[in-house]
Short mmCIF file of C-alpha atoms and ligand atoms in Angstrom, two decimals:
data_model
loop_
_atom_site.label_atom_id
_atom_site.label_comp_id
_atom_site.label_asym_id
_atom_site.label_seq_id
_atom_site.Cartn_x
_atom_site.Cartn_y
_atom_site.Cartn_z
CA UNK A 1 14.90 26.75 -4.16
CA UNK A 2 13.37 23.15 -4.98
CA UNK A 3 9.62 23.42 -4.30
CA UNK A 4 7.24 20.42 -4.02
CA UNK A 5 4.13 19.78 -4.20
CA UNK A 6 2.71 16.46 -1.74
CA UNK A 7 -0.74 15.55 -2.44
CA UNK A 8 -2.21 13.34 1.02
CA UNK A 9 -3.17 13.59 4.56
CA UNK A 10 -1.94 9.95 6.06
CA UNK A 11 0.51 8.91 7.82
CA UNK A 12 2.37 7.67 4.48
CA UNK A 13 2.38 11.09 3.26
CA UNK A 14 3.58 12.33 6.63
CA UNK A 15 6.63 9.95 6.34
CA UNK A 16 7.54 10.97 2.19
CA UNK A 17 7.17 14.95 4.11
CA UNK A 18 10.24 13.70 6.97
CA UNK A 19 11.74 11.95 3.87
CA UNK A 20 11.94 14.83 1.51
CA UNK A 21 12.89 17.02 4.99
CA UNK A 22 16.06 15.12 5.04
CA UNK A 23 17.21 15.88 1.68
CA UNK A 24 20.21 17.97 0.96
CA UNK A 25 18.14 19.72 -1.29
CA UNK A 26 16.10 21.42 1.53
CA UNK A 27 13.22 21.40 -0.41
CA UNK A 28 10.34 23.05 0.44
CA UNK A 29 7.15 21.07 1.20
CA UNK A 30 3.55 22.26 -0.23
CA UNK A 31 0.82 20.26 0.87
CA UNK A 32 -2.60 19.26 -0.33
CA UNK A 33 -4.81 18.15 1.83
CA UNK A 34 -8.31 16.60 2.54
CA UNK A 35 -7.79 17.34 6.02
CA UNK A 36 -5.38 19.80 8.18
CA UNK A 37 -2.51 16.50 8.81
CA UNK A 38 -0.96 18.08 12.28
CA UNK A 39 2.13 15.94 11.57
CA UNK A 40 2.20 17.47 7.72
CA UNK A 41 1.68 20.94 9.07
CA UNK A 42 5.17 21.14 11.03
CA UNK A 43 6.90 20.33 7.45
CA UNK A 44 4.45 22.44 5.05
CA UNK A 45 5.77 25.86 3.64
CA UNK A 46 2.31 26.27 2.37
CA UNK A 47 -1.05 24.39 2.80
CA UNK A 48 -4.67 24.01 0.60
CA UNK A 49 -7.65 21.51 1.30
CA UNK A 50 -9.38 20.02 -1.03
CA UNK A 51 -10.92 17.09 -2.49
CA UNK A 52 -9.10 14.70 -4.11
CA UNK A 53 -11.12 14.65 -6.95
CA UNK A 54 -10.94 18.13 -7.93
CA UNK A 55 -7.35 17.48 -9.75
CA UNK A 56 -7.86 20.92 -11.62
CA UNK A 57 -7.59 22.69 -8.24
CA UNK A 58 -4.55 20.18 -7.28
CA UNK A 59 -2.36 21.46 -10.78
CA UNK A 60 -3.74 24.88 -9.98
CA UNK A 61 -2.30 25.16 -6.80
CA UNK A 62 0.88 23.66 -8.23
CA UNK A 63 1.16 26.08 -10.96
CA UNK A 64 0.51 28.72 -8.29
CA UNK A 65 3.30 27.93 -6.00
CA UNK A 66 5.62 26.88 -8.98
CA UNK A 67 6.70 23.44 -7.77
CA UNK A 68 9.64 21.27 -9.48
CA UNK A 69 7.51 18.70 -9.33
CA UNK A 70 4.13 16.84 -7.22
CA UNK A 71 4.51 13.51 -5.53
CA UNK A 72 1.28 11.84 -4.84
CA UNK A 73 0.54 9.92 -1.75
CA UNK A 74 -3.00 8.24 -2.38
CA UNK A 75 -5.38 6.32 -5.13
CA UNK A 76 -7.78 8.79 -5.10
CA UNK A 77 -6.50 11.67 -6.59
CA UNK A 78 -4.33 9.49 -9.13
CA UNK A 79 -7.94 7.79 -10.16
CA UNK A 80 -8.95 11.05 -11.21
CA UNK A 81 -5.97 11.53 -13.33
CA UNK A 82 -4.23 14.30 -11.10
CA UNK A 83 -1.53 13.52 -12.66
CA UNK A 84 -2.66 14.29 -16.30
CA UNK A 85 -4.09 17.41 -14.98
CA UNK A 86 0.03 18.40 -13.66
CA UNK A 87 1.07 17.51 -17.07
CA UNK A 88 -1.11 19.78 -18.59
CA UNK A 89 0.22 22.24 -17.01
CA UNK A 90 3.98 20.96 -17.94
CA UNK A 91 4.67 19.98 -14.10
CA UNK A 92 6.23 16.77 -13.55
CA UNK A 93 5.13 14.07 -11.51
CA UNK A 94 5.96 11.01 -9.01
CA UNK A 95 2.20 9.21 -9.30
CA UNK A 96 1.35 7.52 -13.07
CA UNK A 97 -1.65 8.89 -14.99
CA UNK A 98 -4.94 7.75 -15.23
CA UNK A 99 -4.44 5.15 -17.89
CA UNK A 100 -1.92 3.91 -15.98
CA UNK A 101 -2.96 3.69 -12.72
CA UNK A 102 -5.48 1.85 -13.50
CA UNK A 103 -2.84 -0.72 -12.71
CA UNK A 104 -4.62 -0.68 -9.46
CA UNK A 105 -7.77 1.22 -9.89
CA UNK A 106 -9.03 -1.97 -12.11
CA UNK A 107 -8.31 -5.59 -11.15
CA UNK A 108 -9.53 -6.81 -14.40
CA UNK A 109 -7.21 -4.27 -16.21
CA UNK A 110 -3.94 -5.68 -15.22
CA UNK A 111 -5.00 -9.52 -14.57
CA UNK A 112 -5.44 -9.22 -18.36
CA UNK A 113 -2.52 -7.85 -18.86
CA UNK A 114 -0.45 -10.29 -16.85
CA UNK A 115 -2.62 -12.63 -19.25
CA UNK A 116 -1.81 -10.77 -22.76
CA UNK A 117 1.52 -10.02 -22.43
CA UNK A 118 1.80 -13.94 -20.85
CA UNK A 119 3.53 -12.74 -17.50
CA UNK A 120 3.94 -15.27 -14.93
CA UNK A 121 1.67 -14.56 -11.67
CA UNK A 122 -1.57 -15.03 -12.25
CA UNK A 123 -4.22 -17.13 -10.57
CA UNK A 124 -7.07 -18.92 -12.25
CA UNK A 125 -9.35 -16.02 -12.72
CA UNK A 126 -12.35 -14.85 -14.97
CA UNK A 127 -14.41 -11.35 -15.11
CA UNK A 128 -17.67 -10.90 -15.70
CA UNK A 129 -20.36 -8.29 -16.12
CA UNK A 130 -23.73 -7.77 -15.35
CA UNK A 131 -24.55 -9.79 -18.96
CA UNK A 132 -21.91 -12.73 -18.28
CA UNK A 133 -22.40 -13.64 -14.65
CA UNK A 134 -24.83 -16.64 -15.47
CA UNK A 135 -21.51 -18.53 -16.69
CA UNK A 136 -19.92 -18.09 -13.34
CA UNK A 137 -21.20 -20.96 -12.22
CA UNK A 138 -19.47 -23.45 -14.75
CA UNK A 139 -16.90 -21.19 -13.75
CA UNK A 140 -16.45 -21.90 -10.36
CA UNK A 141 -17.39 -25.75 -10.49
CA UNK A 142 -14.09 -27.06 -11.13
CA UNK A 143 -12.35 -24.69 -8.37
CA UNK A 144 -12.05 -25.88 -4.80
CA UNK A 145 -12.39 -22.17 -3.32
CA UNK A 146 -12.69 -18.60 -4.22
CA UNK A 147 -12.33 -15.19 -3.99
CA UNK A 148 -14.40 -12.22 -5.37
CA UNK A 149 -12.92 -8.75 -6.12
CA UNK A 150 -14.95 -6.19 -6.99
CA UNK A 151 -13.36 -4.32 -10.08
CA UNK A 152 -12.76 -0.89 -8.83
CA UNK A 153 -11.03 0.60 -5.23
CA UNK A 154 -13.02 -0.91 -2.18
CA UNK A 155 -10.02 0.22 0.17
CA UNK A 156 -8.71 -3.06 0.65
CA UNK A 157 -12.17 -3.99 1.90
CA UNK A 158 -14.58 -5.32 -1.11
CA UNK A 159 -12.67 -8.63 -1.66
CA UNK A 160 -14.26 -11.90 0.37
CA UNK A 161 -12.62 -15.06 0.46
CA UNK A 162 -14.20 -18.20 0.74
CA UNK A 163 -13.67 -19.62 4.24
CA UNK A 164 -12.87 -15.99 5.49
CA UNK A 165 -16.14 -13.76 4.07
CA UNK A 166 -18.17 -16.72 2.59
CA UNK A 167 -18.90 -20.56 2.86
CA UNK A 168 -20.53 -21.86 -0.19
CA UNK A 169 -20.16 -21.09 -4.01
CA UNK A 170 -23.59 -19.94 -3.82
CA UNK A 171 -22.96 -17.63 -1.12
CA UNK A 172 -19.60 -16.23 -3.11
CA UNK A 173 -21.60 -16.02 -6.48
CA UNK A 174 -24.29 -14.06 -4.81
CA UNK A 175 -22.17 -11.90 -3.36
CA UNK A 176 -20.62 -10.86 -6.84
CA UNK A 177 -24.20 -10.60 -8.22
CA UNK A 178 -24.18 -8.03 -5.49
CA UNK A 179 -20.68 -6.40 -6.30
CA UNK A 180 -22.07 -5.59 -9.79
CA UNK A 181 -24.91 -3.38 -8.38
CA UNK A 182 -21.89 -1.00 -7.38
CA UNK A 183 -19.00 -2.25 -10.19
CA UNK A 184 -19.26 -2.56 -14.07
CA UNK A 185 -17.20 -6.12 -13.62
CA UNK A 186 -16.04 -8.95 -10.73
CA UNK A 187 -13.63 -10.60 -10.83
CA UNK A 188 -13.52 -14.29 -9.71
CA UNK A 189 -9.93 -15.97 -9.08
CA UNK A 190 -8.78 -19.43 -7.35
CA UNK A 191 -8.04 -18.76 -3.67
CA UNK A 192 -4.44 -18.89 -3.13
CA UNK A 193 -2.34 -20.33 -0.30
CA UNK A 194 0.45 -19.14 1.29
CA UNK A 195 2.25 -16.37 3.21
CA UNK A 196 1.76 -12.38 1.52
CA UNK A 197 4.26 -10.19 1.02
CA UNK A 198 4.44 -6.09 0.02
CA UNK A 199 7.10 -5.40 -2.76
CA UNK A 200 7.00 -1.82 -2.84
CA UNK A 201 9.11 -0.80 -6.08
CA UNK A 202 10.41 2.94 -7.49
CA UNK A 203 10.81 3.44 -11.49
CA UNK A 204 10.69 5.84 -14.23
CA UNK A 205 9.03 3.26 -16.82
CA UNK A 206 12.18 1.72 -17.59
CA UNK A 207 14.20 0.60 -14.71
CA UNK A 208 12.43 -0.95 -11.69
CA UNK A 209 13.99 -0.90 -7.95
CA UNK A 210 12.83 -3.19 -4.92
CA UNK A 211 12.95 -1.46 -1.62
CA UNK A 212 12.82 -4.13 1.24
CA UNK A 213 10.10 -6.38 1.36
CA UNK A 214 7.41 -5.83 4.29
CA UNK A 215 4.66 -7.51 5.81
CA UNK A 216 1.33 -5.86 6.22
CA UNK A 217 -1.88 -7.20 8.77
CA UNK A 218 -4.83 -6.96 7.28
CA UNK A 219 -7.29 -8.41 10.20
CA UNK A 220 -8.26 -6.04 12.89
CA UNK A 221 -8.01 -8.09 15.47
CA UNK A 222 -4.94 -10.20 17.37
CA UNK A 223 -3.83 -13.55 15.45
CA UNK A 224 -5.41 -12.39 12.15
CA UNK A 225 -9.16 -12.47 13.44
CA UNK A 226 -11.80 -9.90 12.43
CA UNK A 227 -12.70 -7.74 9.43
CA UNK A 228 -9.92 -6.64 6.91
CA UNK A 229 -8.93 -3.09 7.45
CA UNK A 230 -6.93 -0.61 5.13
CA UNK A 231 -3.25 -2.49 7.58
CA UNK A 232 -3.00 -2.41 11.47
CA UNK A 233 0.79 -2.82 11.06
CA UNK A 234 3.67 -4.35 9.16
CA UNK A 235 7.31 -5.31 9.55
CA UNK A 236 10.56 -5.42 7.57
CA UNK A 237 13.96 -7.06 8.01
CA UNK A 238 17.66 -6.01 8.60
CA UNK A 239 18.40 -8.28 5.49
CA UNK A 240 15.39 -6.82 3.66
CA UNK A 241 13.92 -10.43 3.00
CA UNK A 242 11.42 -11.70 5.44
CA UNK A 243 11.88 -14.43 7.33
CA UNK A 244 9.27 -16.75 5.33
CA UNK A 245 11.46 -15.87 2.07
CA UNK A 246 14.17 -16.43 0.04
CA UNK A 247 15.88 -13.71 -2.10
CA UNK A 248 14.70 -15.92 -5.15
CA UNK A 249 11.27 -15.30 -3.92
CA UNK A 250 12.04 -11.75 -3.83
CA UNK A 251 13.33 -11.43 -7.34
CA UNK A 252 10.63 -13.68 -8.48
CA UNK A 253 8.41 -10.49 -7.43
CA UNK A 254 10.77 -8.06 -9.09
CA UNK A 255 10.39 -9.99 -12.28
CA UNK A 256 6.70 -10.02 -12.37
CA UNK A 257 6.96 -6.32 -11.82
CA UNK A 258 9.93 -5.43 -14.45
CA UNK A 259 7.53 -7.55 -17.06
CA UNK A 260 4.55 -5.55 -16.29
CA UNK A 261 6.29 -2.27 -16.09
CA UNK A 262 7.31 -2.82 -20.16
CA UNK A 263 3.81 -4.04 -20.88
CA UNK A 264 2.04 -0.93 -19.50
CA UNK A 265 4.46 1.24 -21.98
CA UNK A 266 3.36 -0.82 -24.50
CA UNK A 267 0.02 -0.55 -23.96
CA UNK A 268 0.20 3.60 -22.83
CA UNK A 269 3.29 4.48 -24.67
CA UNK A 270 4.12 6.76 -22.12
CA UNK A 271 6.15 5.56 -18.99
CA UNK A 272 4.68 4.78 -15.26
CA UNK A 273 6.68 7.01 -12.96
CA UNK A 274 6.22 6.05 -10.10
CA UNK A 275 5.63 3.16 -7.39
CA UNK A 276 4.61 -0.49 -8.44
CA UNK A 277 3.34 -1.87 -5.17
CA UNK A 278 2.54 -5.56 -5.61
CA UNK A 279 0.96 -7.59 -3.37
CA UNK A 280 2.33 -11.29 -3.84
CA UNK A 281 1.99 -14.22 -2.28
CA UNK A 282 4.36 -16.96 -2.14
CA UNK A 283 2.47 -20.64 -2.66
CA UNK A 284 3.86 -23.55 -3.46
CA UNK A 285 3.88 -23.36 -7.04
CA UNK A 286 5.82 -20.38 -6.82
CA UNK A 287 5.66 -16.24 -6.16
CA UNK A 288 1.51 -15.21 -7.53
CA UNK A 289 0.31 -11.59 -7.80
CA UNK A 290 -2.12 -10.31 -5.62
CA UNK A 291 -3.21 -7.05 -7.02
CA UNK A 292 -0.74 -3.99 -7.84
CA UNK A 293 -1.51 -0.59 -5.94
CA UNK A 294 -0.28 1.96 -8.05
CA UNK A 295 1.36 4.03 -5.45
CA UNK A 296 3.47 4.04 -1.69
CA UNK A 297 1.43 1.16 0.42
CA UNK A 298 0.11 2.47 3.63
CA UNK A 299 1.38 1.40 6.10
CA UNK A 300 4.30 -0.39 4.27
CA UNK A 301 5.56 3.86 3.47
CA UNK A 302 6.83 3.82 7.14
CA UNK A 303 9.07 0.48 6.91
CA UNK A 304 11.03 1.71 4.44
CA UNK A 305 11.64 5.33 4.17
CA UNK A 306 12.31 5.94 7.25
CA UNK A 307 15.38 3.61 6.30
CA UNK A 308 15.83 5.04 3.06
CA UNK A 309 19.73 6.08 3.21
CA UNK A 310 19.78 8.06 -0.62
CA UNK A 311 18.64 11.39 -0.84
CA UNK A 312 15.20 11.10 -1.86
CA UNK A 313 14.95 14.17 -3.93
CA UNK A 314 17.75 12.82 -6.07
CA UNK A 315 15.84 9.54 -6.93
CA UNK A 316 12.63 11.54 -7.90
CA UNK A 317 14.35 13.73 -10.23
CA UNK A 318 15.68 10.44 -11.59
CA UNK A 319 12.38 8.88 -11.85
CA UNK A 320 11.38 11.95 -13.71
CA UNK A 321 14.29 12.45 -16.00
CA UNK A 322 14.34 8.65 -16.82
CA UNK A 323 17.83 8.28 -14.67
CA UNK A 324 16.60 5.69 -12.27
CA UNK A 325 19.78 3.24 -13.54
CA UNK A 326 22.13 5.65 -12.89
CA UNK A 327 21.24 6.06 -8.85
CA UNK A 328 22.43 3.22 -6.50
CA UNK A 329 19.79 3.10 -4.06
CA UNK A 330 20.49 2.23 -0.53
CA UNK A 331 18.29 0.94 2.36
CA UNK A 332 19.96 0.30 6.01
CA UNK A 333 20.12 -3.12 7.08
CA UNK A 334 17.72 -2.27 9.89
CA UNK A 335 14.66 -3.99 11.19
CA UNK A 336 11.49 -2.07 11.70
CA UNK A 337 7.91 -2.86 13.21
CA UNK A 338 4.96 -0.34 12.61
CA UNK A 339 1.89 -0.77 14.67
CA UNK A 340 -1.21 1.32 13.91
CA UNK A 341 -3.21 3.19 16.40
CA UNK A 342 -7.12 2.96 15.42
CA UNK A 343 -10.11 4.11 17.20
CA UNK A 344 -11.55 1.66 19.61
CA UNK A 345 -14.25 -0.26 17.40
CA UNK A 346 -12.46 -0.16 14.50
CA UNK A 347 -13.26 -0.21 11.80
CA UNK A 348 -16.67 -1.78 11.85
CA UNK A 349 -18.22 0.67 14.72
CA UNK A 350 -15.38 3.42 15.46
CA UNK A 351 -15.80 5.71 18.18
CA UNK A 352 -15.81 9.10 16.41
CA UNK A 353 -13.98 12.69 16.58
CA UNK A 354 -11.97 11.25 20.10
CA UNK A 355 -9.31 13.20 20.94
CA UNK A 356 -5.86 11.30 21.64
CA UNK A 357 -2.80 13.11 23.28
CA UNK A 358 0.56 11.47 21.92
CA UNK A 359 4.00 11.75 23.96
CA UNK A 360 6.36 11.65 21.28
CA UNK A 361 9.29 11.65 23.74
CA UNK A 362 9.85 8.22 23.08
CA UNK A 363 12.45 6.41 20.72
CA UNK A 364 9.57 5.15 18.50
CA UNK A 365 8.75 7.50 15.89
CA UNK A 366 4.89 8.92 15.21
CA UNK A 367 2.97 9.52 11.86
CA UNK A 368 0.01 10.64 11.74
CA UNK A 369 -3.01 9.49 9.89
CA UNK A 370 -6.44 9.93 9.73
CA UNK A 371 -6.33 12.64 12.59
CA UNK A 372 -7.10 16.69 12.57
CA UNK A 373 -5.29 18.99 13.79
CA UNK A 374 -7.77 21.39 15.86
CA UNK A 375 -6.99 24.21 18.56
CA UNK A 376 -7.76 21.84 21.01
CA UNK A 377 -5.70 19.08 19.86
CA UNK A 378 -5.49 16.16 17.85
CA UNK A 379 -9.28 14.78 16.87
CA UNK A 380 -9.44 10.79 15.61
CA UNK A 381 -11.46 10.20 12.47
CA UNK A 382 -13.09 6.95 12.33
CA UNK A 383 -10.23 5.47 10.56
CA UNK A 384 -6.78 5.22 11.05
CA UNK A 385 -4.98 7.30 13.75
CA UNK A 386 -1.47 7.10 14.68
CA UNK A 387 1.07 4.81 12.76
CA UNK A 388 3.79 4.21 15.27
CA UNK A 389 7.61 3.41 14.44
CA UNK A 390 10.27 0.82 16.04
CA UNK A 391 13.86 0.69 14.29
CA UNK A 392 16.58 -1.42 15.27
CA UNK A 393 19.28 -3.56 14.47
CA UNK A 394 16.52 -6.77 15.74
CA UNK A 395 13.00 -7.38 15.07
CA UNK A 396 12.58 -7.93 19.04
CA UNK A 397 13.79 -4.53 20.19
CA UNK A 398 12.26 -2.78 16.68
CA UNK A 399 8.96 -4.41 18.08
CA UNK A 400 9.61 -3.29 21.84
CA UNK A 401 10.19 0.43 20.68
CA UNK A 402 6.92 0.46 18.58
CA UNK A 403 5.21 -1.06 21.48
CA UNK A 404 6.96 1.66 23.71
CA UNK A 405 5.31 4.06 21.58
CA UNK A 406 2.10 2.62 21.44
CA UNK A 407 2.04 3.25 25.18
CA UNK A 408 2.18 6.82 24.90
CA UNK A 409 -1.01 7.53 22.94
CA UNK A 410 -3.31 8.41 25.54
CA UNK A 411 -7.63 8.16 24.02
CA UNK A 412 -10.13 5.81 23.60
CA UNK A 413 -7.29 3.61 21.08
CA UNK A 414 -6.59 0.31 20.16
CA UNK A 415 -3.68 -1.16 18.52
CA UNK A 416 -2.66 -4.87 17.80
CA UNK A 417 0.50 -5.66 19.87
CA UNK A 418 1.11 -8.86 18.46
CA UNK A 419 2.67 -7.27 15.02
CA UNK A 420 6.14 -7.87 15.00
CA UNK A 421 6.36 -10.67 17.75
CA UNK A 422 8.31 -13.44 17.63
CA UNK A 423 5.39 -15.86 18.53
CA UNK A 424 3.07 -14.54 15.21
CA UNK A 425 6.16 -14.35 13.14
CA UNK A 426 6.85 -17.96 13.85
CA UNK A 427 3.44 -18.47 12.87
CA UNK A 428 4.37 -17.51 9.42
CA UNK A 429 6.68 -19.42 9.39
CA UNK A 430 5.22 -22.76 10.15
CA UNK A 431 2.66 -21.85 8.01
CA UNK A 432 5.24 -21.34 5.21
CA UNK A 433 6.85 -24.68 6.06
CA UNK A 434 3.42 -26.77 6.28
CA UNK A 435 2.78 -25.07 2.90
CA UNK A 436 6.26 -26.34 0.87
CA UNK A 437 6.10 -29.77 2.62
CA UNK A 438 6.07 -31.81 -0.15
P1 AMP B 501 -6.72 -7.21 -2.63
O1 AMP B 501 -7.59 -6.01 -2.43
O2 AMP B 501 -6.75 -7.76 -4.02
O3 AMP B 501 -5.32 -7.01 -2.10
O4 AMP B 501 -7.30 -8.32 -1.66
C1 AMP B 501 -7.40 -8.14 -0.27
C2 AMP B 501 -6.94 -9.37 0.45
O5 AMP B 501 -7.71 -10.50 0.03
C3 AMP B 501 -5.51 -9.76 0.12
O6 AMP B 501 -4.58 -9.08 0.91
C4 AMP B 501 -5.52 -11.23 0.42
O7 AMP B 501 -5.38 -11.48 1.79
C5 AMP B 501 -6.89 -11.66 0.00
N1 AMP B 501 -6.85 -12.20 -1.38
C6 AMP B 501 -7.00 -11.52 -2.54
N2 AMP B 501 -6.88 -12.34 -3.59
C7 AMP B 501 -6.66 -13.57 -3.12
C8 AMP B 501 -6.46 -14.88 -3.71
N3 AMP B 501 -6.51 -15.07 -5.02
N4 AMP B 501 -6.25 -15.91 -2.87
C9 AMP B 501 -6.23 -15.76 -1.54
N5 AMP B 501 -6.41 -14.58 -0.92
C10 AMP B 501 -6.64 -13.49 -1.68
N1 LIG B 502 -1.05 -1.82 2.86
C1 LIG B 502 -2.17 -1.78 2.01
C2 LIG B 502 -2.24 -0.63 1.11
O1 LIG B 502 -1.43 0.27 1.12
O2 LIG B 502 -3.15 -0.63 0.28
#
């Protein structure tokens, strides 16, 4: 009996938990949690809550249970080297360690590696400390506009871009000053142009696999307004491409990422299992990195495994046995649109511990997030709640079966129904095309 161990409580570790369900395997699912995941619970054999620091209670529990092997959903625990702490205890794991991971856990990390091991993908970019911040003013003369990225995990919400967060370079320089009250180094990098997209990819160190590239919304609000969030929503394709890129752009991703995966075992000599996440953005010039995230992207988890046609126990002992070339792994050619249910005021003044009451008789599928599961019923945190499902042959009825779903949380909610439309996808678009013009 294949046991396994799921470290998370969101709605992305709620979809790997219906993944792994489906498996011929029949594995069964031990969860750790930060906080009772009602959506978790239904799959879970066995549960324990904990922090995600405390990685020597994580392997503990693992050891405990005697689990094949530990798949871990978020940054957190993979900061804190949970999965050196597994290894220790000869347990296997889908999540690199702590070296590795810094990957994402340190901008500056891996825009110097990009640099060193002279991959394609970076932007004009510097780092500085608390000594070398007077020169970031020569710095930043000869660039038209910036951004500034604190070096460590903000949640998506640290970085400012000029024009967005900022106005002047005075403001932006400032405002790293400030980072480095909180963050041994900033980073400051050209502001880019162009259209994002998520290339989530699965390897054991060696060989690297693209699943279909998604989409993610960053901006609370409708038409990309308001404060960045953690992703209100995202959107993939039946051809797996988006419809802003070409499959060269694609591959010009996968590249970047096959590059860095070698790098990192040069650097580690030991090989990132695991998921490269990187956030790209294709300018003019060509496909630039973003920033990696060292694990499954949230919400960007529920475009593609729900779609995921291999059994995904098979490609995780692959990962681990360092098989990954010898699995052909399969996607279906379907669209999907996930739209994220949030507390009303989120996420700069959430409404907090609302209750929401979800109809999941719908043909939209629900994961929960940032909820608990009490005797009463489902309590909101003040961050994400619900991340709701369409899949379909077409991004317009994909779109109308999230929205469907949408409908059916009842609370004090909010949720941005323009994802997935054809009216803000177009907007891509155009913005794509007045990009390229020559
Ligand atoms: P990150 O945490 O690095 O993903 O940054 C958060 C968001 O800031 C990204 O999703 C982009 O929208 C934006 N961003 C980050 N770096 C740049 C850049 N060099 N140029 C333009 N936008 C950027
Ligand atoms: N979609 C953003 C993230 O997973 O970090």
């Amino acid at each position: 009996m294949t046991k396994i161990l799921l470290v998370g409580n969101g709605a992305r570790e709620h979809a790997i938990a219906e993944t792994l369900e489906k498996s011929r395997h029949r594995p069964r699912i031990y969860a750790y949690m930060k906080a009772n995941n009602p959506g978790i619970l239904t799959y879970a054999e066995g549960v324990e809550l904990g922090s995600y620091s405390a990685t020597h209670q994580i392997a503990a529990f693992a050891k405990k249970v005697g689990v094949e092997f530990a798949i871990i959903g978020p940054e957190e625990p993979l900061k804190h080297g949970v999965a050196d702490a597994l290894a220790k205890e000869g347990i296997p794991c889908i999540g690199p360690k702590r070296i590795l991971a810094q990957l994402e856990t340190s901008k500056s990390f891996t825009r110097s590696l990009l640099d060193t091991y002279k991959i394609p993908g970076n932007p004009l970019f510097a780092s500085f400390t608390r000594e070398s911040i007077a020169n970031a003013d020569a710095f930043v003369r000869d660039i038209r506009q910036f951004v500034v990225k604190p070096d460590g995990l903000t949640g998506g919400k640290g970085v400012w871009v000029q024009g967005d967060h900022f106005r002047t370079k005075e403001e932006g320089i400032a405002y790293a000053r400030e980072c480095l009250q909180d963050h041994p180094r900033v980073i400051i990098e050209e502001k880019l142009e162009g259209e994002e997209f998520s290339l989530q990819c699965l390897t054991d160190g060696e060989t690297v696999v693209a699943m279909p590239a998604v989409q993610d919304h960053k901006r609370a609000f409708e038409d990309d307004k308001g404060p960045n969030t953690g992703g209100m929503g995202s959107y993939s394709c039946p051809d797996h491409l988006l419809p802003f890129l070409t499959r060269k752009d694609v591959e010009e991703g996968l590249e970047i990422t096959k590059k860095v995966c070698r790098a990192l075992y040069e650097e580690a000599g030991d090989p990132y299992i695991g998921v490269m996440y990187g956030g790209f953005m294709k300018t003019k010039k060509g496909v630039r990195l973003i920033e990696y995230n060292a694990r499954f992207g949230d919400p960007e988890t529920m475009n593609v495994l729900p779609i995921l046609k291999t059994d995904f126990v098979d490609i995780c002992r692959a990962m681990i046995d360092s098989k990954l070339e010898t699995v052909g792994i399969e996607f279906a050619k379907k669209a999907t649109v996930c739209k994220y249910i949030v507390p009303e005021g989120y996420p700069s003044n959430p409404a907090k511990g609302g209750k929401i009451e979800v109809d999941e008789s719908a043909d939209a599928y629900f994961y929960y997030a940032a909820v608990e599961g009490k005797e009463d019923g489902i309590h909101m945190s003040p961050s994400r709640a619900v991340g709701v499902v369409g899949i379909a042959d077409t991004l317009e009825e994909a779109e109308r079966i999230a929205e469907d779903g949408c409908s059916r949380v009842k609370g004090k909610v909010y949720h941005r129904r323009d994802i997935g439309t054809r009216q803000l996808i177009q907007k891509r678009i155009d913005h794509m095309d007045s990009i390229m013009k020559p």
